[in-house]
């Protein structure tokens, strides 16, 4: 199993890059694990309390469960990937059965901060977009898809997104094998990554 880690700041375009990469691969050859599925289970908190969580700090992620799930997949067994609700700020009661595949892609803002998980990646990719570009994309996406308003996104950007990005996410760029500049759609970079994956699959 080839495990590819794709990190980068929020709004850098990780999910979009993942979808472009897997487009060219056989459906049964590849699957995706999102770090967002592994936010800590906070069912014991009220919604008001959950809203206040710093979701951009490594402590917000249940990395132990993610490590365990990657280890299970490597032994050829399926896992039940938690499903996450951004509107509820919590895991749902549903899970996504995820089978081991020739290529497993793990994507998320903080995945390169964890040494054990970092070691499990065969290829590490960091998607880069400038902070103003990321903020604009995040605003549009969170208002359209994640039930947020302008005030909420801007407030979170100032209090947690920006400082956490500088402290935890940007420094992990140094671990990347490949950095994809993604201020604009970068089809050349996608082609290169697809070629590398296809070569490794032979
Ligand atoms: N290169 C790009 N140029 C313009 N918009 C983009 C680009 N890549 C992604 N987007 C848009 O920006 C938003 C955030 O992208 P997404 O892939 O969800 O980022 P991430 O997973 O890193 O948070 C989405 O609405 C997406 O359509
Ligand atoms: O309940 C939540 C959990 C996380 N977030 C924000 O999501 C991003 C990470 O997702 P991307 O798809 O990489 O943007 C992170 O910056 C958290 O702040 C949230 O808003 N609510």
Tab-separated table of C-alpha atoms in Angstrom, residues 3-163:
chain	number	residue	atom	x	y	z
A	3	UNK	CA	0.390	6.049	1.585
A	4	UNK	CA	0.441	9.655	0.397
A	5	UNK	CA	0.129	12.557	2.839
A	6	UNK	CA	-1.239	15.851	1.539
A	7	UNK	CA	-0.944	18.801	3.939
A	8	UNK	CA	-1.284	22.574	3.580
A	9	UNK	CA	-3.167	25.425	5.168
A	10	UNK	CA	-6.917	25.693	5.190
A	11	UNK	CA	-8.180	26.807	1.769
A	12	UNK	CA	-4.895	25.941	0.071
A	13	UNK	CA	-6.794	23.472	-2.114
A	14	UNK	CA	-5.911	20.081	-0.578
A	15	UNK	CA	-9.325	18.509	-1.185
A	16	UNK	CA	-9.403	19.870	-4.730
A	17	UNK	CA	-5.895	18.523	-5.437
A	18	UNK	CA	-6.850	15.101	-4.006
A	19	UNK	CA	-9.920	14.947	-6.254
A	20	UNK	CA	-7.842	15.917	-9.295
A	21	UNK	CA	-5.231	13.252	-8.476
A	22	UNK	CA	-7.711	10.415	-7.970
A	23	UNK	CA	-9.650	11.354	-11.098
A	24	UNK	CA	-7.124	9.561	-13.271
A	25	UNK	CA	-6.836	6.462	-11.078
A	26	UNK	CA	-9.034	3.363	-11.076
A	27	UNK	CA	-11.868	3.682	-8.548
A	28	UNK	CA	-10.833	0.487	-6.701
A	29	UNK	CA	-7.143	1.435	-6.568
A	30	UNK	CA	-7.417	4.474	-4.329
A	31	UNK	CA	-9.231	5.858	-1.300
A	32	UNK	CA	-8.992	8.989	0.839
A	33	UNK	CA	-8.805	9.541	4.579
A	34	UNK	CA	-9.514	13.063	5.784
A	35	UNK	CA	-7.880	14.353	8.943
A	36	UNK	CA	-11.164	16.189	9.565
A	37	UNK	CA	-12.792	12.798	10.288
A	38	UNK	CA	-10.403	12.449	13.220
A	39	UNK	CA	-11.298	15.571	15.200
A	40	UNK	CA	-11.627	14.465	18.842
A	41	UNK	CA	-15.018	13.122	19.791
A	42	UNK	CA	-16.581	15.997	21.768
A	43	UNK	CA	-20.043	14.543	22.305
A	44	UNK	CA	-19.774	15.315	26.032
A	45	UNK	CA	-19.739	19.075	25.253
A	46	UNK	CA	-22.632	21.353	24.295
A	47	UNK	CA	-22.664	23.006	20.853
A	48	UNK	CA	-21.833	26.343	22.536
A	49	UNK	CA	-18.751	24.767	24.123
A	50	UNK	CA	-17.716	23.010	20.895
A	51	UNK	CA	-17.810	26.275	18.902
A	52	UNK	CA	-15.054	27.598	21.173
A	53	UNK	CA	-12.621	24.729	20.407
A	54	UNK	CA	-9.391	25.646	18.631
A	55	UNK	CA	-9.753	23.342	15.602
A	56	UNK	CA	-6.387	24.378	14.198
A	57	UNK	CA	-4.292	23.096	17.097
A	58	UNK	CA	-2.775	19.570	16.878
A	59	UNK	CA	-4.438	18.675	20.197
A	60	UNK	CA	-7.848	18.874	18.489
A	61	UNK	CA	-7.013	15.758	16.445
A	62	UNK	CA	-7.302	12.158	17.662
A	63	UNK	CA	-3.969	11.173	16.122
A	64	UNK	CA	-3.895	7.885	18.108
A	65	UNK	CA	-7.007	6.704	16.270
A	66	UNK	CA	-5.602	7.835	12.924
A	67	UNK	CA	-2.338	5.911	13.537
A	68	UNK	CA	-4.325	2.838	14.595
A	69	UNK	CA	-6.504	3.021	11.474
A	70	UNK	CA	-3.525	3.383	9.128
A	71	UNK	CA	-1.870	0.387	10.803
A	72	UNK	CA	-5.041	-1.707	10.354
A	73	UNK	CA	-5.269	-0.730	6.659
A	74	UNK	CA	-1.628	-1.743	6.194
A	75	UNK	CA	-2.488	-5.229	7.447
A	76	UNK	CA	-5.126	-5.469	4.704
A	77	UNK	CA	-8.215	-4.947	6.864
A	78	UNK	CA	-10.963	-2.321	6.529
A	79	UNK	CA	-11.602	0.478	9.011
A	80	UNK	CA	-14.659	2.478	10.021
A	81	UNK	CA	-13.567	6.060	9.309
A	82	UNK	CA	-15.562	8.476	11.491
A	83	UNK	CA	-17.788	10.951	9.663
A	84	UNK	CA	-17.536	14.607	10.706
A	85	UNK	CA	-20.144	17.347	10.710
A	86	UNK	CA	-18.820	20.899	10.394
A	87	UNK	CA	-22.200	22.328	11.343
A	88	UNK	CA	-22.347	20.293	14.559
A	89	UNK	CA	-18.578	20.624	15.165
A	90	UNK	CA	-18.559	16.947	16.036
A	91	UNK	CA	-18.462	13.426	14.645
A	92	UNK	CA	-21.801	12.125	13.446
A	93	UNK	CA	-23.041	8.699	14.523
A	94	UNK	CA	-22.222	7.386	11.028
A	95	UNK	CA	-18.921	5.904	9.847
A	96	UNK	CA	-17.482	5.353	6.392
A	97	UNK	CA	-16.242	1.833	5.714
A	98	UNK	CA	-12.811	2.342	4.194
A	99	UNK	CA	-11.122	-0.617	2.508
A	100	UNK	CA	-7.364	-0.963	2.062
A	101	UNK	CA	-6.326	0.187	-1.410
A	102	UNK	CA	-3.140	0.207	-3.443
A	103	UNK	CA	-3.041	3.963	-2.835
A	104	UNK	CA	-4.333	5.611	0.358
A	105	UNK	CA	-4.325	9.398	0.454
A	106	UNK	CA	-4.419	11.116	3.846
A	107	UNK	CA	-5.169	14.846	3.717
A	108	UNK	CA	-5.320	17.487	6.406
A	109	UNK	CA	-3.851	20.711	7.745
A	110	UNK	CA	-1.947	19.110	10.653
A	111	UNK	CA	-0.948	15.654	9.435
A	112	UNK	CA	2.771	16.485	9.118
A	113	UNK	CA	2.963	17.710	12.731
A	114	UNK	CA	2.779	14.134	14.042
A	115	UNK	CA	6.153	12.316	13.804
A	116	UNK	CA	4.705	8.764	13.787
A	117	UNK	CA	2.203	9.543	11.037
A	118	UNK	CA	4.834	11.431	9.060
A	119	UNK	CA	6.969	8.269	9.017
A	120	UNK	CA	4.066	6.262	7.567
A	121	UNK	CA	3.874	8.390	4.409
A	122	UNK	CA	5.682	7.170	1.290
A	123	UNK	CA	5.191	10.552	-0.371
A	124	UNK	CA	4.593	13.858	1.418
A	125	UNK	CA	2.999	16.702	-0.544
A	126	UNK	CA	2.410	20.245	0.751
A	127	UNK	CA	-0.128	22.395	-1.092
A	128	UNK	CA	0.759	26.083	-0.892
A	129	UNK	CA	-1.449	29.112	-1.494
A	130	UNK	CA	-0.869	32.639	-0.175
A	131	UNK	CA	-2.712	33.559	3.024
A	132	UNK	CA	-4.938	36.219	1.392
A	133	UNK	CA	-5.973	33.725	-1.282
A	134	UNK	CA	-6.671	31.065	1.357
A	135	UNK	CA	-8.753	33.447	3.446
A	136	UNK	CA	-10.884	34.444	0.435
A	137	UNK	CA	-11.453	30.797	-0.508
A	138	UNK	CA	-12.231	29.861	3.084
A	139	UNK	CA	-14.757	32.682	3.377
A	140	UNK	CA	-16.568	31.631	0.206
A	141	UNK	CA	-16.493	27.909	1.046
A	142	UNK	CA	-17.467	28.157	4.718
A	143	UNK	CA	-20.392	30.487	3.974
A	144	UNK	CA	-21.599	28.353	1.023
A	145	UNK	CA	-20.921	24.870	2.419
A	146	UNK	CA	-20.244	24.896	6.157
A	147	UNK	CA	-23.024	27.121	7.519
A	148	UNK	CA	-20.767	29.980	8.656
A	149	UNK	CA	-21.178	33.764	8.337
A	150	UNK	CA	-18.642	36.458	7.451
A	151	UNK	CA	-18.143	37.563	11.054
A	152	UNK	CA	-17.517	34.015	12.302
A	153	UNK	CA	-14.897	33.183	9.652
A	154	UNK	CA	-13.036	36.491	10.027
A	155	UNK	CA	-13.076	36.206	13.820
A	156	UNK	CA	-11.764	32.623	13.731
A	157	UNK	CA	-9.142	33.622	11.177
A	158	UNK	CA	-7.727	36.296	13.495
A	159	UNK	CA	-7.908	34.322	16.739
A	160	UNK	CA	-6.838	30.830	15.675
A	161	UNK	CA	-6.401	30.156	11.931
A	162	UNK	CA	-3.615	32.638	11.304
A	163	UNK	CA	-1.567	32.080	14.503
